């Protein structure tokens, strides 16, 4: 559930990003100035990046909430999501359109953006998911599969 709520919170910030900047520009207090300083292009790129990651995780979270989901199905969905994320972010790296546009904008403004930290985050995330869903664990989980239990004599 946390992935879902965090993903939707980031969508709200991304959707209203320009409005937030305008609001903080119009206000003349230290907190608004601080917030405006933090709402830079690097923050926006990181926000878009996290949003894309949380979109993947929230989709997996929604799958895990299905009533008819078996432990084997959950395991297979999790392993598929790990493979997808590794391929998408660590394999043939292709940023989504919004991130690509922001990286180009940062480059045009001569602002250096470190994407290494983003890749490190993906590595850590995938490692964490792989620890929770190790490939050799499926043999143990088969004993909880309803179809296996029904086929016993």
JSON list of N, CA and C in Angstrom, two decimals, residues 52-53 55-57 59-60 63 76-94 122 125-126 129-130:
[
{"chain": "A", "resi": 52, "resn": "UNK", "atom": "N", "xyz": [8.45, 7.02, -11.94]},
{"chain": "A", "resi": 52, "resn": "UNK", "atom": "CA", "xyz": [8.43, 5.88, -12.86]},
{"chain": "A", "resi": 52, "resn": "UNK", "atom": "C", "xyz": [8.71, 4.57, -12.13]},
{"chain": "A", "resi": 53, "resn": "UNK", "atom": "N", "xyz": [9.59, 4.61, -11.13]},
{"chain": "A", "resi": 53, "resn": "UNK", "atom": "CA", "xyz": [9.88, 3.41, -10.34]},
{"chain": "A", "resi": 53, "resn": "UNK", "atom": "C", "xyz": [8.66, 3.03, -9.50]},
{"chain": "A", "resi": 55, "resn": "UNK", "atom": "N", "xyz": [5.65, 3.71, -10.06]},
{"chain": "A", "resi": 55, "resn": "UNK", "atom": "CA", "xyz": [4.58, 3.22, -10.93]},
{"chain": "A", "resi": 55, "resn": "UNK", "atom": "C", "xyz": [4.72, 1.72, -11.12]},
{"chain": "A", "resi": 56, "resn": "UNK", "atom": "N", "xyz": [5.94, 1.27, -11.32]},
{"chain": "A", "resi": 56, "resn": "UNK", "atom": "CA", "xyz": [6.20, -0.17, -11.47]},
{"chain": "A", "resi": 56, "resn": "UNK", "atom": "C", "xyz": [5.85, -0.91, -10.18]},
{"chain": "A", "resi": 57, "resn": "UNK", "atom": "N", "xyz": [6.30, -0.37, -9.05]},
{"chain": "A", "resi": 57, "resn": "UNK", "atom": "CA", "xyz": [6.06, -1.04, -7.77]},
{"chain": "A", "resi": 57, "resn": "UNK", "atom": "C", "xyz": [4.59, -1.01, -7.36]},
{"chain": "A", "resi": 59, "resn": "UNK", "atom": "N", "xyz": [2.09, -1.03, -9.42]},
{"chain": "A", "resi": 59, "resn": "UNK", "atom": "CA", "xyz": [1.42, -2.03, -10.26]},
{"chain": "A", "resi": 59, "resn": "UNK", "atom": "C", "xyz": [1.59, -3.43, -9.66]},
{"chain": "A", "resi": 60, "resn": "UNK", "atom": "N", "xyz": [2.80, -3.72, -9.17]},
{"chain": "A", "resi": 60, "resn": "UNK", "atom": "CA", "xyz": [3.05, -5.00, -8.53]},
{"chain": "A", "resi": 60, "resn": "UNK", "atom": "C", "xyz": [2.24, -5.12, -7.23]},
{"chain": "A", "resi": 63, "resn": "UNK", "atom": "N", "xyz": [-1.26, -6.03, -8.04]},
{"chain": "A", "resi": 63, "resn": "UNK", "atom": "CA", "xyz": [-1.35, -7.45, -8.40]},
{"chain": "A", "resi": 63, "resn": "UNK", "atom": "C", "xyz": [-1.37, -8.31, -7.14]},
{"chain": "A", "resi": 76, "resn": "UNK", "atom": "N", "xyz": [5.85, -15.45, -9.45]},
{"chain": "A", "resi": 76, "resn": "UNK", "atom": "CA", "xyz": [6.13, -15.26, -10.88]},
{"chain": "A", "resi": 76, "resn": "UNK", "atom": "C", "xyz": [5.96, -13.81, -11.30]},
{"chain": "A", "resi": 77, "resn": "UNK", "atom": "N", "xyz": [4.94, -13.13, -10.78]},
{"chain": "A", "resi": 77, "resn": "UNK", "atom": "CA", "xyz": [4.76, -11.71, -11.08]},
{"chain": "A", "resi": 77, "resn": "UNK", "atom": "C", "xyz": [5.94, -10.89, -10.54]},
{"chain": "A", "resi": 78, "resn": "UNK", "atom": "N", "xyz": [6.37, -11.21, -9.34]},
{"chain": "A", "resi": 78, "resn": "UNK", "atom": "CA", "xyz": [7.50, -10.48, -8.74]},
{"chain": "A", "resi": 78, "resn": "UNK", "atom": "C", "xyz": [8.78, -10.68, -9.55]},
{"chain": "A", "resi": 79, "resn": "UNK", "atom": "N", "xyz": [9.05, -11.93, -9.92]},
{"chain": "A", "resi": 79, "resn": "UNK", "atom": "CA", "xyz": [10.26, -12.21, -10.71]},
{"chain": "A", "resi": 79, "resn": "UNK", "atom": "C", "xyz": [10.19, -11.51, -12.07]},
{"chain": "A", "resi": 80, "resn": "UNK", "atom": "N", "xyz": [9.02, -11.49, -12.69]},
{"chain": "A", "resi": 80, "resn": "UNK", "atom": "CA", "xyz": [8.85, -10.81, -13.97]},
{"chain": "A", "resi": 80, "resn": "UNK", "atom": "C", "xyz": [9.09, -9.31, -13.82]},
{"chain": "A", "resi": 81, "resn": "UNK", "atom": "N", "xyz": [8.61, -8.73, -12.73]},
{"chain": "A", "resi": 81, "resn": "UNK", "atom": "CA", "xyz": [8.80, -7.30, -12.49]},
{"chain": "A", "resi": 81, "resn": "UNK", "atom": "C", "xyz": [10.27, -6.98, -12.27]},
{"chain": "A", "resi": 82, "resn": "UNK", "atom": "N", "xyz": [10.98, -7.85, -11.56]},
{"chain": "A", "resi": 82, "resn": "UNK", "atom": "CA", "xyz": [12.42, -7.66, -11.36]},
{"chain": "A", "resi": 82, "resn": "UNK", "atom": "C", "xyz": [13.13, -7.67, -12.70]},
{"chain": "A", "resi": 83, "resn": "UNK", "atom": "N", "xyz": [12.83, -8.65, -13.53]},
{"chain": "A", "resi": 83, "resn": "UNK", "atom": "CA", "xyz": [13.46, -8.74, -14.86]},
{"chain": "A", "resi": 83, "resn": "UNK", "atom": "C", "xyz": [13.13, -7.51, -15.71]},
{"chain": "A", "resi": 84, "resn": "UNK", "atom": "N", "xyz": [11.89, -7.08, -15.66]},
{"chain": "A", "resi": 84, "resn": "UNK", "atom": "CA", "xyz": [11.48, -5.90, -16.44]},
{"chain": "A", "resi": 84, "resn": "UNK", "atom": "C", "xyz": [12.24, -4.66, -15.99]},
{"chain": "A", "resi": 85, "resn": "UNK", "atom": "N", "xyz": [12.35, -4.47, -14.68]},
{"chain": "A", "resi": 85, "resn": "UNK", "atom": "CA", "xyz": [13.05, -3.28, -14.18]},
{"chain": "A", "resi": 85, "resn": "UNK", "atom": "C", "xyz": [14.54, -3.33, -14.49]},
{"chain": "A", "resi": 86, "resn": "UNK", "atom": "N", "xyz": [15.13, -4.51, -14.39]},
{"chain": "A", "resi": 86, "resn": "UNK", "atom": "CA", "xyz": [16.55, -4.63, -14.74]},
{"chain": "A", "resi": 86, "resn": "UNK", "atom": "C", "xyz": [16.78, -4.32, -16.21]},
{"chain": "A", "resi": 87, "resn": "UNK", "atom": "N", "xyz": [15.93, -4.85, -17.06]},
{"chain": "A", "resi": 87, "resn": "UNK", "atom": "CA", "xyz": [16.07, -4.61, -18.50]},
{"chain": "A", "resi": 87, "resn": "UNK", "atom": "C", "xyz": [15.83, -3.14, -18.83]},
{"chain": "A", "resi": 88, "resn": "UNK", "atom": "N", "xyz": [14.81, -2.58, -18.24]},
{"chain": "A", "resi": 88, "resn": "UNK", "atom": "CA", "xyz": [14.42, -1.19, -18.54]},
{"chain": "A", "resi": 88, "resn": "UNK", "atom": "C", "xyz": [15.45, -0.18, -18.06]},
{"chain": "A", "resi": 89, "resn": "UNK", "atom": "N", "xyz": [15.98, -0.38, -16.86]},
{"chain": "A", "resi": 89, "resn": "UNK", "atom": "CA", "xyz": [16.85, 0.63, -16.26]},
{"chain": "A", "resi": 89, "resn": "UNK", "atom": "C", "xyz": [18.33, 0.26, -16.27]},
{"chain": "A", "resi": 90, "resn": "UNK", "atom": "N", "xyz": [18.64, -1.03, -16.27]},
{"chain": "A", "resi": 90, "resn": "UNK", "atom": "CA", "xyz": [20.03, -1.44, -16.19]},
{"chain": "A", "resi": 90, "resn": "UNK", "atom": "C", "xyz": [20.54, -2.07, -17.48]},
{"chain": "A", "resi": 91, "resn": "UNK", "atom": "N", "xyz": [19.62, -2.52, -18.31]},
{"chain": "A", "resi": 91, "resn": "UNK", "atom": "CA", "xyz": [20.00, -3.15, -19.58]},
{"chain": "A", "resi": 91, "resn": "UNK", "atom": "C", "xyz": [20.14, -2.09, -20.66]},
{"chain": "A", "resi": 92, "resn": "UNK", "atom": "N", "xyz": [19.18, -2.06, -21.52]},
{"chain": "A", "resi": 92, "resn": "UNK", "atom": "CA", "xyz": [19.15, -1.05, -22.59]},
{"chain": "A", "resi": 92, "resn": "UNK", "atom": "C", "xyz": [18.52, 0.22, -22.04]},
{"chain": "A", "resi": 93, "resn": "UNK", "atom": "N", "xyz": [19.32, 0.99, -21.32]},
{"chain": "A", "resi": 93, "resn": "UNK", "atom": "CA", "xyz": [18.82, 2.17, -20.62]},
{"chain": "A", "resi": 93, "resn": "UNK", "atom": "C", "xyz": [18.12, 3.12, -21.57]},
{"chain": "A", "resi": 94, "resn": "UNK", "atom": "N", "xyz": [16.86, 3.33, -21.30]},
{"chain": "A", "resi": 94, "resn": "UNK", "atom": "CA", "xyz": [16.08, 4.28, -22.08]},
{"chain": "A", "resi": 94, "resn": "UNK", "atom": "C", "xyz": [15.18, 5.04, -21.10]},
{"chain": "A", "resi": 122, "resn": "UNK", "atom": "N", "xyz": [18.37, 1.72, -8.46]},
{"chain": "A", "resi": 122, "resn": "UNK", "atom": "CA", "xyz": [17.72, 0.59, -9.15]},
{"chain": "A", "resi": 122, "resn": "UNK", "atom": "C", "xyz": [18.41, -0.72, -8.79]},
{"chain": "A", "resi": 125, "resn": "UNK", "atom": "N", "xyz": [17.36, -1.62, -5.31]},
{"chain": "A", "resi": 125, "resn": "UNK", "atom": "CA", "xyz": [15.96, -2.03, -5.32]},
{"chain": "A", "resi": 125, "resn": "UNK", "atom": "C", "xyz": [15.81, -3.45, -5.86]},
{"chain": "A", "resi": 126, "resn": "UNK", "atom": "N", "xyz": [16.45, -3.73, -6.99]},
{"chain": "A", "resi": 126, "resn": "UNK", "atom": "CA", "xyz": [16.37, -5.07, -7.58]},
{"chain": "A", "resi": 126, "resn": "UNK", "atom": "C", "xyz": [17.00, -6.12, -6.67]},
{"chain": "A", "resi": 129, "resn": "UNK", "atom": "N", "xyz": [14.50, -6.80, -3.93]},
{"chain": "A", "resi": 129, "resn": "UNK", "atom": "CA", "xyz": [13.40, -7.63, -4.42]},
{"chain": "A", "resi": 129, "resn": "UNK", "atom": "C", "xyz": [13.85, -9.07, -4.65]},
{"chain": "A", "resi": 130, "resn": "UNK", "atom": "N", "xyz": [15.06, -9.24, -5.15]},
{"chain": "A", "resi": 130, "resn": "UNK", "atom": "CA", "xyz": [15.57, -10.60, -5.38]},
{"chain": "A", "resi": 130, "resn": "UNK", "atom": "C", "xyz": [15.78, -11.34, -4.06]}
]
